[in-house]
Short mmCIF file of C-alpha atoms (C1' of nucleotides) in Angstrom, two decimals:
data_model
loop_
_atom_site.label_atom_id
_atom_site.label_comp_id
_atom_site.label_asym_id
_atom_site.label_seq_id
_atom_site.Cartn_x
_atom_site.Cartn_y
_atom_site.Cartn_z
CA MET A 1 19.27 47.97 90.79
CA THR A 2 18.49 46.86 87.24
CA GLN A 3 22.16 46.28 86.68
CA GLY A 4 22.15 44.22 89.82
CA ILE A 5 19.61 41.81 88.46
CA ARG A 6 21.62 41.11 85.34
CA ALA A 7 24.73 40.56 87.39
CA ARG A 8 22.87 38.26 89.76
CA VAL A 9 21.43 36.15 86.98
CA ARG A 10 24.84 35.96 85.43
CA ALA A 11 26.34 34.79 88.70
CA GLU A 12 23.62 32.20 89.07
CA THR A 13 24.16 30.85 85.59
CA THR A 14 27.89 30.72 86.15
CA GLU A 15 27.29 28.76 89.30
CA ALA A 16 24.87 26.42 87.52
CA ILE A 17 27.48 25.67 84.89
CA LYS A 18 30.11 24.93 87.51
CA GLU A 19 27.63 22.85 89.47
CA THR A 20 26.83 20.71 86.46
CA ALA A 21 30.49 20.44 85.53
CA ARG A 22 31.27 19.27 89.04
CA ARG A 23 28.76 16.50 88.64
CA HIS A 24 30.34 15.51 85.37
CA LEU A 25 33.73 15.17 86.99
CA ALA A 26 32.44 12.00 88.55
CA VAL A 27 31.92 10.45 85.13
CA ASP A 28 34.54 11.94 82.85
CA GLY A 29 37.22 12.79 85.32
CA PRO A 30 39.28 15.86 84.58
CA ASN A 31 38.69 15.64 80.86
CA LEU A 32 35.11 16.71 81.18
CA SER A 33 33.17 17.72 78.11
CA LEU A 34 31.86 21.24 77.64
CA ARG A 35 29.24 19.96 75.25
CA ALA A 36 27.99 17.42 77.74
CA VAL A 37 27.67 20.12 80.38
CA ALA A 38 25.76 22.38 77.99
CA ARG A 39 23.55 19.49 76.96
CA GLU A 40 22.60 18.76 80.53
CA LEU A 41 21.83 22.40 81.11
CA GLY A 42 19.59 22.35 78.03
CA VAL A 43 21.62 25.02 76.33
CA ALA A 44 23.61 25.36 73.13
CA SER A 45 27.24 24.42 73.66
CA SER A 46 28.29 27.83 72.38
CA ALA A 47 26.34 29.51 75.19
CA VAL A 48 28.88 28.34 77.73
CA TYR A 49 31.44 30.54 76.04
CA ARG A 50 29.59 33.59 77.35
CA TYR A 51 30.75 32.48 80.79
CA PHE A 52 34.03 30.74 80.31
CA ALA A 53 36.46 31.52 77.54
CA SER A 54 37.51 27.90 77.19
CA ARG A 55 37.28 24.48 78.70
CA ASP A 56 40.54 25.07 80.54
CA GLU A 57 39.16 28.21 82.13
CA LEU A 58 36.18 26.32 83.45
CA LEU A 59 38.47 23.65 84.80
CA THR A 60 40.61 26.26 86.49
CA ALA A 61 37.53 27.75 88.17
CA LEU A 62 36.59 24.33 89.47
CA ILE A 63 40.07 23.74 90.81
CA ILE A 64 40.19 27.05 92.62
CA ASP A 65 36.75 26.43 94.09
CA ALA A 66 37.85 23.01 95.27
CA TYR A 67 40.91 24.36 97.02
CA ASN A 68 38.83 27.01 98.71
CA GLU A 69 36.12 24.60 99.78
CA LEU A 70 38.71 22.29 101.23
CA GLY A 71 40.32 25.27 102.95
CA ASP A 72 36.98 26.35 104.41
CA ALA A 73 36.20 22.85 105.60
CA VAL A 74 39.56 22.45 107.30
CA GLU A 75 39.51 25.87 108.91
CA THR A 76 36.03 25.62 110.35
CA ALA A 77 36.63 22.10 111.61
CA GLU A 78 39.79 23.15 113.35
CA ALA A 79 38.20 26.29 114.77
CA ALA A 80 35.56 24.19 116.52
CA ALA A 81 38.13 22.38 118.66
CA PRO A 82 39.12 23.83 122.05
CA ARG A 83 42.07 26.17 121.56
CA ARG A 84 44.16 24.70 124.29
CA ASP A 85 43.89 21.08 123.18
CA LEU A 86 46.49 20.90 120.44
CA ALA A 87 45.97 17.21 119.78
CA ALA A 88 42.24 17.73 119.38
CA ARG A 89 42.85 20.61 117.01
CA PHE A 90 45.13 18.44 114.94
CA ARG A 91 42.60 15.64 114.77
CA ALA A 92 39.86 18.10 113.87
CA THR A 93 42.03 19.38 111.05
CA GLY A 94 42.53 15.91 109.67
CA HIS A 95 38.93 14.84 110.01
CA GLY A 96 37.82 18.11 108.43
CA ALA A 97 39.96 17.45 105.37
CA ARG A 98 38.79 13.88 105.13
CA ASN A 99 35.11 14.65 105.51
CA TRP A 100 35.25 17.18 102.73
CA ALA A 101 37.27 14.86 100.50
CA ARG A 102 34.84 12.00 101.03
CA ALA A 103 31.89 14.23 100.25
CA HIS A 104 33.55 15.56 97.09
CA PRO A 105 35.93 12.88 95.92
CA HIS A 106 36.22 14.07 92.36
CA GLU A 107 36.88 17.65 93.29
CA TYR A 108 39.47 16.35 95.70
CA GLY A 109 41.01 14.43 92.81
CA LEU A 110 41.21 17.69 90.91
CA THR A 111 43.34 19.26 93.61
CA TYR A 112 45.44 16.43 94.93
CA GLY A 113 45.22 13.75 92.31
CA THR A 114 47.44 13.21 89.31
CA PRO A 115 47.89 16.47 87.41
CA VAL A 116 45.67 16.77 84.36
CA PRO A 117 47.86 16.10 81.31
CA GLY A 118 48.29 19.14 79.10
CA TYR A 119 46.78 21.39 81.70
CA ALA A 120 48.99 23.81 83.62
CA ALA A 121 47.52 25.11 86.85
CA PRO A 122 47.71 28.89 86.93
CA GLN A 123 49.26 30.85 89.74
CA ASP A 124 45.89 31.64 91.31
CA THR A 125 45.74 28.17 92.78
CA THR A 126 48.82 28.41 94.96
CA GLY A 127 47.20 30.71 97.50
CA PRO A 128 44.12 28.63 98.28
CA ALA A 129 46.20 25.46 98.07
CA THR A 130 48.24 26.37 101.13
CA ARG A 131 45.33 27.05 103.45
CA PRO A 132 45.23 23.60 105.05
CA VAL A 133 48.96 23.67 105.57
CA LEU A 134 48.69 26.98 107.37
CA VAL A 135 46.10 25.54 109.74
CA LEU A 136 48.54 22.83 110.69
CA MET A 137 51.36 25.32 111.07
CA ASN A 138 49.33 27.45 113.44
CA ILE A 139 48.84 24.46 115.69
CA LEU A 140 52.55 23.81 115.70
CA ARG A 141 53.30 27.47 116.33
CA ASP A 142 50.97 27.49 119.34
CA GLY A 143 52.63 24.37 120.66
CA VAL A 144 56.05 25.91 120.25
CA ALA A 145 54.97 29.16 121.89
CA ARG A 146 53.67 27.26 124.91
CA GLY A 147 56.88 25.31 125.13
CA SER A 148 55.08 22.01 124.73
CA VAL A 149 56.25 21.15 121.22
CA HIS A 150 59.92 20.77 120.47
CA HIS A 151 61.98 18.41 118.38
CA SER A 152 65.70 18.08 118.06
CA ASP A 153 65.93 15.82 115.03
CA ARG A 154 69.16 16.23 113.19
CA LEU A 155 68.65 17.94 109.84
CA ALA A 156 71.07 17.69 106.94
CA ALA A 157 72.21 21.12 105.80
CA PRO A 158 70.19 21.30 102.57
CA VAL A 159 67.05 20.17 104.36
CA ARG A 160 67.54 22.78 107.03
CA ALA A 161 68.14 25.44 104.40
CA ASP A 162 64.96 24.61 102.48
CA LEU A 163 62.85 24.53 105.60
CA GLU A 164 64.25 27.76 106.98
CA ALA A 165 63.59 29.49 103.68
CA ALA A 166 60.02 28.24 103.68
CA LEU A 167 59.50 29.41 107.24
CA ALA A 168 60.87 32.82 106.37
CA THR A 169 58.60 33.15 103.35
CA LEU A 170 55.51 32.19 105.33
CA GLU A 171 56.62 34.30 108.30
CA TYR A 172 56.71 31.44 110.73
CA THR A 173 60.26 32.00 111.88
CA ASP A 174 59.23 31.21 115.44
CA VAL A 175 58.71 27.59 114.40
CA PRO A 176 61.97 25.62 114.39
CA PRO A 177 62.80 23.75 111.18
CA ALA A 178 62.80 20.40 112.96
CA VAL A 179 59.21 21.00 114.02
CA LEU A 180 58.21 21.99 110.51
CA ALA A 181 59.89 18.85 109.18
CA ARG A 182 57.69 16.65 111.34
CA GLY A 183 54.67 18.74 110.43
CA MET A 184 55.29 18.25 106.74
CA ILE A 185 55.79 14.54 107.21
CA ALA A 186 52.51 14.28 109.12
CA TRP A 187 50.75 16.30 106.46
CA THR A 188 52.22 14.10 103.75
CA GLU A 189 50.97 11.01 105.53
CA LEU A 190 47.45 12.40 105.81
CA TYR A 191 47.42 13.23 102.15
CA GLY A 192 48.61 9.74 101.34
CA ALA A 193 45.96 8.28 103.62
CA LEU A 194 43.21 10.19 101.82
CA ASN A 195 44.46 9.02 98.46
CA PHE A 196 44.68 5.43 99.57
CA GLU A 197 41.17 5.53 100.93
CA LEU A 198 39.50 7.52 98.17
CA PHE A 199 41.23 5.81 95.30
CA GLY A 200 40.52 2.37 96.66
CA ARG A 201 44.04 1.22 97.47
CA LEU A 202 43.04 -0.21 100.82
CA ILE A 203 40.23 -2.39 99.59
CA GLY A 204 40.66 -5.81 101.11
CA ALA A 205 42.89 -4.56 103.91
CA ILE A 206 40.76 -2.03 105.78
CA ASN A 207 37.05 -2.21 106.42
CA ASP A 208 36.56 0.47 109.06
CA TYR A 209 38.01 3.52 107.38
CA ASP A 210 36.81 5.91 110.08
CA ALA A 211 38.62 4.02 112.77
CA TRP A 212 41.77 3.59 110.73
CA PHE A 213 41.93 7.26 109.83
CA ASP A 214 41.41 8.26 113.43
CA HIS A 215 44.16 5.91 114.46
CA GLN A 216 46.50 7.50 112.00
CA LEU A 217 45.71 10.93 113.36
CA ARG A 218 46.39 9.79 116.90
CA SER A 219 49.64 8.16 115.94
CA LEU A 220 50.77 11.23 114.04
CA SER A 221 49.75 13.40 116.93
CA GLY A 222 52.19 11.44 119.03
CA TYR A 223 54.84 11.73 116.34
CA LEU A 224 54.34 15.50 116.37
CA GLY A 225 54.60 15.54 120.14
CA LEU A 226 51.29 17.31 120.59
CA PRO A 227 50.25 17.24 124.25
CA ALA A 228 47.10 15.20 124.79
CA ARG A 229 45.24 18.14 126.25
CA MET B 1 62.20 -23.69 65.52
CA THR B 2 60.16 -22.00 62.83
CA GLN B 3 57.30 -21.66 65.26
CA GLY B 4 59.72 -20.10 67.66
CA ILE B 5 60.59 -17.33 65.27
CA ARG B 6 56.98 -16.32 64.79
CA ALA B 7 56.43 -16.28 68.50
CA ARG B 8 59.55 -14.23 69.07
CA VAL B 9 58.65 -11.66 66.47
CA ARG B 10 55.21 -11.45 67.99
CA ALA B 11 56.65 -10.87 71.44
CA GLU B 12 58.95 -8.20 70.06
CA THR B 13 56.11 -6.39 68.34
CA THR B 14 53.99 -6.58 71.45
CA GLU B 15 56.85 -5.06 73.39
CA ALA B 16 57.33 -2.34 70.78
CA ILE B 17 53.68 -1.39 71.05
CA LYS B 18 53.86 -1.18 74.82
CA GLU B 19 57.10 0.72 74.59
CA THR B 20 55.57 3.33 72.32
CA ALA B 21 52.42 3.49 74.41
CA ARG B 22 54.55 4.11 77.49
CA ARG B 23 56.14 7.06 75.77
CA HIS B 24 52.72 8.39 74.90
CA LEU B 25 51.62 8.29 78.51
CA ALA B 26 53.83 11.30 79.06
CA VAL B 27 51.78 13.35 76.62
CA ASP B 28 48.24 12.03 76.81
CA GLY B 29 48.16 10.66 80.28
CA PRO B 30 46.07 7.59 80.89
CA ASN B 31 43.72 8.36 77.99
CA LEU B 32 46.33 7.48 75.44
CA SER B 33 45.36 7.06 71.81
CA LEU B 34 45.68 3.75 70.05
CA ARG B 35 45.78 5.53 66.73
CA ALA B 36 48.63 7.74 67.84
CA VAL B 37 50.59 4.73 68.98
CA ALA B 38 50.00 2.96 65.66
CA ARG B 39 50.92 6.11 63.76
CA GLU B 40 54.23 6.37 65.56
CA LEU B 41 54.95 2.73 64.85
CA GLY B 42 54.23 3.37 61.18
CA VAL B 43 51.46 0.85 61.13
CA ALA B 44 47.72 0.85 60.43
CA SER B 45 45.70 1.46 63.57
CA SER B 46 43.85 -1.77 62.99
CA ALA B 47 47.11 -3.72 63.19
CA VAL B 48 47.32 -3.08 66.90
CA TYR B 49 44.21 -5.20 67.34
CA ARG B 50 46.22 -8.25 66.41
CA TYR B 51 48.04 -7.75 69.71
CA PHE B 52 45.55 -6.15 72.07
CA ALA B 53 41.82 -6.69 71.85
CA SER B 54 41.10 -3.12 72.93
CA ARG B 55 42.57 0.06 74.26
CA ASP B 56 41.69 -0.99 77.78
CA GLU B 57 43.56 -4.23 77.39
CA LEU B 58 46.68 -2.37 76.34
CA LEU B 59 46.29 -0.07 79.32
CA THR B 60 45.92 -3.03 81.63
CA ALA B 61 49.11 -4.54 80.28
CA LEU B 62 50.94 -1.28 80.95
CA ILE B 63 49.60 -1.10 84.47
CA ILE B 64 50.63 -4.64 85.29
CA ASP B 65 54.07 -4.02 83.83
CA ALA B 66 54.40 -0.87 85.91
CA TYR B 67 53.54 -2.66 89.13
CA ASN B 68 56.02 -5.38 88.36
CA GLU B 69 58.78 -2.99 87.42
CA LEU B 70 58.24 -1.08 90.63
CA GLY B 71 58.22 -4.35 92.51
CA ASP B 72 61.47 -5.41 90.87
CA ALA B 73 63.10 -2.08 91.61
CA VAL B 74 62.11 -2.14 95.25
CA GLU B 75 63.10 -5.75 95.79
CA THR B 76 66.52 -5.47 94.22
CA ALA B 77 67.27 -2.22 96.02
CA GLU B 78 66.33 -3.72 99.34
CA ALA B 79 68.25 -6.90 98.66
CA ALA B 80 71.43 -4.90 98.19
CA ALA B 81 71.38 -3.60 101.76
CA PRO B 82 73.11 -5.57 104.52
CA ARG B 83 70.60 -7.98 106.04
CA ARG B 84 71.30 -7.05 109.60
CA ASP B 85 70.88 -3.30 109.18
CA LEU B 86 67.13 -2.90 109.28
CA ALA B 87 67.23 0.88 109.00
CA ALA B 88 69.44 0.64 105.92
CA ARG B 89 67.11 -1.90 104.37
CA PHE B 90 64.17 0.39 104.99
CA ARG B 91 65.94 3.34 103.41
CA ALA B 92 66.98 1.21 100.45
CA THR B 93 63.37 0.22 99.98
CA GLY B 94 62.23 3.81 99.94
CA HIS B 95 64.98 5.04 97.67
CA GLY B 96 64.36 2.11 95.34
CA ALA B 97 60.73 3.05 94.96
CA ARG B 98 61.56 6.70 94.47
CA ASN B 99 64.27 6.11 91.91
CA TRP B 100 62.00 4.01 89.80
CA ALA B 101 59.13 6.48 90.13
CA ARG B 102 61.35 9.38 89.11
CA ALA B 103 62.63 7.46 86.12
CA HIS B 104 59.10 6.50 85.05
CA PRO B 105 56.81 9.18 86.40
CA HIS B 106 53.93 8.47 84.07
CA GLU B 107 53.95 4.78 84.66
CA TYR B 108 54.04 5.55 88.34
CA GLY B 109 50.99 7.75 87.83
CA LEU B 110 49.26 4.79 86.24
CA THR B 111 49.72 2.73 89.36
CA TYR B 112 49.45 5.19 92.21
CA GLY B 113 47.81 8.23 90.67
CA THR B 114 44.15 9.04 90.41
CA PRO B 115 42.27 6.07 89.00
CA VAL B 116 41.50 6.36 85.31
CA PRO B 117 37.83 7.30 84.97
CA GLY B 118 35.74 4.61 83.37
CA TYR B 119 38.51 2.08 83.67
CA ALA B 120 38.27 -0.70 86.22
CA ALA B 121 41.56 -2.34 87.09
CA PRO B 122 41.24 -6.09 86.76
CA GLN B 123 42.13 -8.53 89.49
CA ASP B 124 45.51 -9.33 87.94
CA THR B 125 46.92 -6.10 89.31
CA THR B 126 46.44 -6.84 92.99
CA GLY B 127 49.22 -9.38 93.15
CA PRO B 128 52.02 -7.23 91.71
CA ALA B 129 50.67 -4.21 93.57
CA THR B 130 51.47 -5.67 96.95
CA ARG B 131 55.09 -6.49 96.25
CA PRO B 132 56.56 -3.31 97.74
CA VAL B 133 54.40 -3.70 100.83
CA LEU B 134 55.71 -7.20 101.34
CA VAL B 135 59.27 -5.95 101.22
CA LEU B 136 58.51 -3.56 104.04
CA MET B 137 56.71 -6.24 106.00
CA ASN B 138 59.68 -8.55 105.76
CA ILE B 139 61.86 -5.89 107.33
CA LEU B 140 59.39 -5.50 110.16
CA ARG B 141 59.13 -9.24 110.62
CA ASP B 142 62.88 -9.54 110.89
CA GLY B 143 62.93 -6.76 113.44
CA VAL B 144 60.23 -8.44 115.47
CA ALA B 145 61.96 -11.80 115.29
CA ARG B 146 65.16 -10.27 116.61
CA GLY B 147 63.27 -8.59 119.40
CA SER B 148 64.41 -5.15 118.29
CA VAL B 149 61.09 -3.89 116.92
CA HIS B 150 58.07 -3.64 119.19
CA HIS B 151 55.31 -1.14 119.66
CA SER B 152 52.59 -1.02 122.24
CA ASP B 153 50.34 1.64 120.70
CA ARG B 154 46.78 1.28 121.78
CA LEU B 155 44.57 0.11 118.92
CA ALA B 156 40.83 0.60 118.83
CA ALA B 157 39.00 -2.68 118.43
CA PRO B 158 37.98 -2.26 114.75
CA VAL B 159 41.49 -1.21 113.80
CA ARG B 160 42.95 -4.21 115.56
CA ALA B 161 40.44 -6.49 113.87
CA ASP B 162 41.25 -5.19 110.39
CA LEU B 163 44.98 -5.43 110.92
CA GLU B 164 44.83 -8.91 112.40
CA ALA B 165 42.75 -10.10 109.48
CA ALA B 166 45.24 -8.62 107.03
CA LEU B 167 48.14 -10.27 108.85
CA ALA B 168 46.36 -13.60 108.79
CA THR B 169 45.67 -13.33 105.07
CA LEU B 170 49.26 -12.48 104.25
CA GLU B 171 50.56 -15.07 106.74
CA TYR B 172 52.47 -12.58 108.83
CA THR B 173 50.86 -13.52 112.11
CA ASP B 174 54.23 -13.21 113.85
CA VAL B 175 54.05 -9.43 113.29
CA PRO B 176 51.95 -7.70 115.96
CA PRO B 177 49.15 -5.45 114.70
CA ALA B 178 50.66 -2.38 116.36
CA VAL B 179 53.83 -2.91 114.34
CA LEU B 180 51.87 -3.32 111.13
CA ALA B 181 49.95 -0.13 111.93
CA ARG B 182 53.16 1.86 112.07
CA GLY B 183 54.40 0.14 108.94
CA MET B 184 51.31 1.09 107.02
CA ILE B 185 51.55 4.66 108.23
CA ALA B 186 55.18 4.86 107.14
CA TRP B 187 54.31 3.35 103.79
CA THR B 188 51.45 5.81 103.38
CA GLU B 189 53.79 8.69 104.06
CA LEU B 190 56.29 7.50 101.50
CA TYR B 191 53.58 7.19 98.91
CA GLY B 192 52.39 10.70 99.74
CA ALA B 193 55.95 11.98 99.53
CA LEU B 194 56.38 10.53 96.04
CA ASN B 195 53.13 12.07 94.88
CA PHE B 196 54.04 15.45 96.31
CA GLU B 197 57.40 15.37 94.61
CA LEU B 198 56.38 13.91 91.27
CA PHE B 199 53.20 15.91 90.88
CA GLY B 200 54.90 19.16 91.75
CA ARG B 201 53.19 19.96 95.05
CA LEU B 202 56.42 20.94 96.73
CA ILE B 203 57.54 23.45 94.16
CA GLY B 204 58.58 26.57 95.98
CA ALA B 205 59.05 24.80 99.29
CA ILE B 206 61.70 22.17 98.60
CA ASN B 207 64.70 22.49 96.34
CA ASP B 208 66.79 19.52 97.34
CA TYR B 209 64.39 16.65 96.86
CA ASP B 210 67.02 13.98 97.42
CA ALA B 211 67.90 15.35 100.83
CA TRP B 212 64.30 15.87 101.84
CA PHE B 213 63.31 12.35 100.85
CA ASP B 214 66.23 10.89 102.70
CA HIS B 215 65.27 12.90 105.74
CA GLN B 216 61.76 11.53 105.60
CA LEU B 217 63.11 7.99 105.43
CA ARG B 218 65.31 8.57 108.45
CA SER B 219 62.51 10.11 110.44
CA LEU B 220 60.15 7.28 109.55
CA SER B 221 62.84 4.78 110.41
CA GLY B 222 62.84 6.28 113.89
CA TYR B 223 59.07 6.20 113.99
CA LEU B 224 59.18 2.51 113.09
CA GLY B 225 61.77 1.92 115.78
CA LEU B 226 64.24 0.32 113.42
CA PRO B 227 67.62 -0.05 115.07
CA ALA B 228 70.29 2.04 113.40
CA ARG B 229 72.41 -0.97 112.71
"C1'" DT C 1 62.57 -31.88 48.42
"C1'" DG C 2 58.33 -30.02 46.63
"C1'" DT C 3 53.71 -28.89 46.71
"C1'" DA C 4 48.89 -27.64 48.70
"C1'" DC C 5 46.94 -25.69 52.32
"C1'" DA C 6 46.34 -23.16 56.75
"C1'" DT C 7 47.75 -19.59 59.66
"C1'" DC C 8 48.67 -15.15 60.62
"C1'" DA C 9 50.33 -9.98 60.41
"C1'" DG C 10 49.23 -6.13 58.44
"C1'" DT C 11 46.24 -3.05 55.13
"C1'" DG C 12 43.08 0.58 54.12
"C1'" DA C 13 38.58 2.04 53.86
"C1'" DA C 14 34.68 2.79 56.42
"C1'" DC C 15 31.31 3.13 60.55
"C1'" DG C 16 29.51 6.46 63.78
"C1'" DC C 17 30.77 9.28 67.15
"C1'" DG C 18 31.89 13.36 70.17
"C1'" DC C 19 34.76 16.98 70.80
"C1'" DG C 20 36.29 22.44 71.31
"C1'" DT C 21 35.65 26.51 69.22
"C1'" DT C 22 33.93 30.23 65.92
"C1'" DC C 23 30.57 33.13 63.89
"C1'" DA C 24 26.75 35.71 62.21
"C1'" DC C 25 22.27 35.94 64.01
"C1'" DT C 26 18.01 37.08 67.01
"C1'" DG C 27 15.57 38.88 70.59
"C1'" DA C 28 15.21 40.34 75.16
"C1'" DT C 29 16.84 43.36 78.78
"C1'" DG C 30 18.89 47.49 80.40
"C1'" DT C 31 20.61 52.68 79.69
"C1'" DA C 32 20.49 57.52 78.35
"C1'" DC C 33 18.01 61.34 77.06
"C1'" DT D 1 7.05 58.50 81.00
"C1'" DG D 2 8.45 57.24 76.39
"C1'" DT D 3 11.60 56.39 72.86
"C1'" DA D 4 16.24 55.18 70.45
"C1'" DC D 5 20.08 52.81 71.09
"C1'" DA D 6 23.55 49.68 73.22
"C1'" DT D 7 24.45 45.65 75.62
"C1'" DC D 8 24.23 41.06 76.32
"C1'" DA D 9 22.55 35.91 76.60
"C1'" DG D 10 21.62 32.46 73.94
"C1'" DT D 11 21.04 30.07 69.10
"C1'" DG D 12 22.22 26.86 65.59
"C1'" DA D 13 24.99 25.75 61.92
"C1'" DA D 14 29.45 24.89 60.65
"C1'" DC D 15 34.77 24.13 60.90
"C1'" DG D 16 38.11 20.52 61.26
"C1'" DC D 17 39.53 17.14 64.02
"C1'" DG D 18 40.71 12.58 66.24
"C1'" DC D 19 38.98 8.75 68.20
"C1'" DG D 20 37.95 3.21 68.88
"C1'" DT D 21 36.60 -0.47 66.42
"C1'" DT D 22 35.14 -3.53 62.41
"C1'" DC D 23 35.77 -5.91 58.18
"C1'" DA D 24 36.97 -7.95 53.89
"C1'" DC D 25 41.34 -8.18 51.73
"C1'" DT D 26 46.34 -9.43 50.49
"C1'" DG D 27 50.50 -11.57 50.80
"C1'" DA D 28 54.00 -13.69 53.36
"C1'" DT D 29 55.35 -17.34 56.49
"C1'" DG D 30 54.85 -21.80 58.43
"C1'" DT D 31 52.86 -26.92 58.40
"C1'" DA D 32 51.64 -31.49 56.65
"C1'" DC D 33 52.17 -34.85 53.43
#
DNA sequence: TGTACATCAGTGAACGCGCGTTCACTGATGTAC
DNA sequence: TGTACATCAGTGAACGCGCGTTCACTGATGTAC
């Protein structure tokens, strides 16, 4: 497998570049410097171009990785909760997202922070980006199937239309739009909570972030009507 | 008032610089270029230093302005709603924030987006930053005073401690911590909703953003237990 | 009212810097016969 | 197994660029007498 060795080295180098770039995100934010990455790797800046055609391409790779890592984290966290306990599954989902985001705040910023100016995310990111949402939707679907989750909130016509279209696209037509609406609102809150915590908007107000996040999850669990066990 | 004329011209120029810089936010994001601003004003780049000691100082001025404009927008919107209709006041608050954010997306990004790397917001921003929160808290306080808003959610000890301390600091001790908890959650959701909308995370899912935002406000109003009228 | 002086806005050249990207190159590693 | 050739990673110099900030200056506007 002589060809294999070349390919493996190449993959390793690619990973090393991304690894270094990830570390640089912490300092430079999304406008990270190719030259700085190359410098830290002890390599000519032009060498990086053997692996990534441009700075934007490297950034795109990092973004896709981040979405997938977050997706992995959320999925495995949720999978560890007992299937029948919908509330526990929901909390596991939230804590999974938060733990990953806290461990990789700058990669999280890449995915859910302010868009990088002048940089247009390619299509490839939309798939991985929806993974956490699907985890939440599966919980809701299970709850609906068991007859334990149901909401009858009134929906204005355009809202209903948008939600029904989304459900059709994702093939979740067994989930009623009113349930999806609450799911999206809960998801939006969690996202906002992560931003507030990670970007330091709660400094001075909250000291025990673990407890506050857990409280939010429990409150949202009630809002979603997830049975306690 | 010869001195007055100098001062007025100075204020006008300062405003012109900020105005131009604001426009540049749309292109460069938070790492805006002093030179580009000066160029557009038809002025030597060094001239800007007569008005702002550094790029960071200009950025700080923009951030403070943004917080205050958002605060103004929220306060006047809320003030236009009938005092006795708590749900209407809450919706007005939310729509006020959203309308301003949509009209000034990049200034909004400055305040509630990812923090600018390498830039530490000075203390001066914390005051203006809390204005929208206070608007919401006043609505809750009124509801509590009238006996129409009350929640008995269980709070873990550290959560209760943090919330009580915050209430004491802000001198809202007549608002129970459980009510504040729901208020903060609602506020967090609204913030998340604005980010999702402004940063394009809902593309493909939502078409009618007005309707969806209004729905969220109504659902949160229910969550907060605000009486319909 | 007129003059001498101080204040201040704006100039333009210069500083030192880092950036993304290109290109012709060297030398090592793999491939084909 | 040995040799000729192709592939590929990495080099280092160079391109053209824009940036923030400083500094000595000019000239206009205001102030004090």
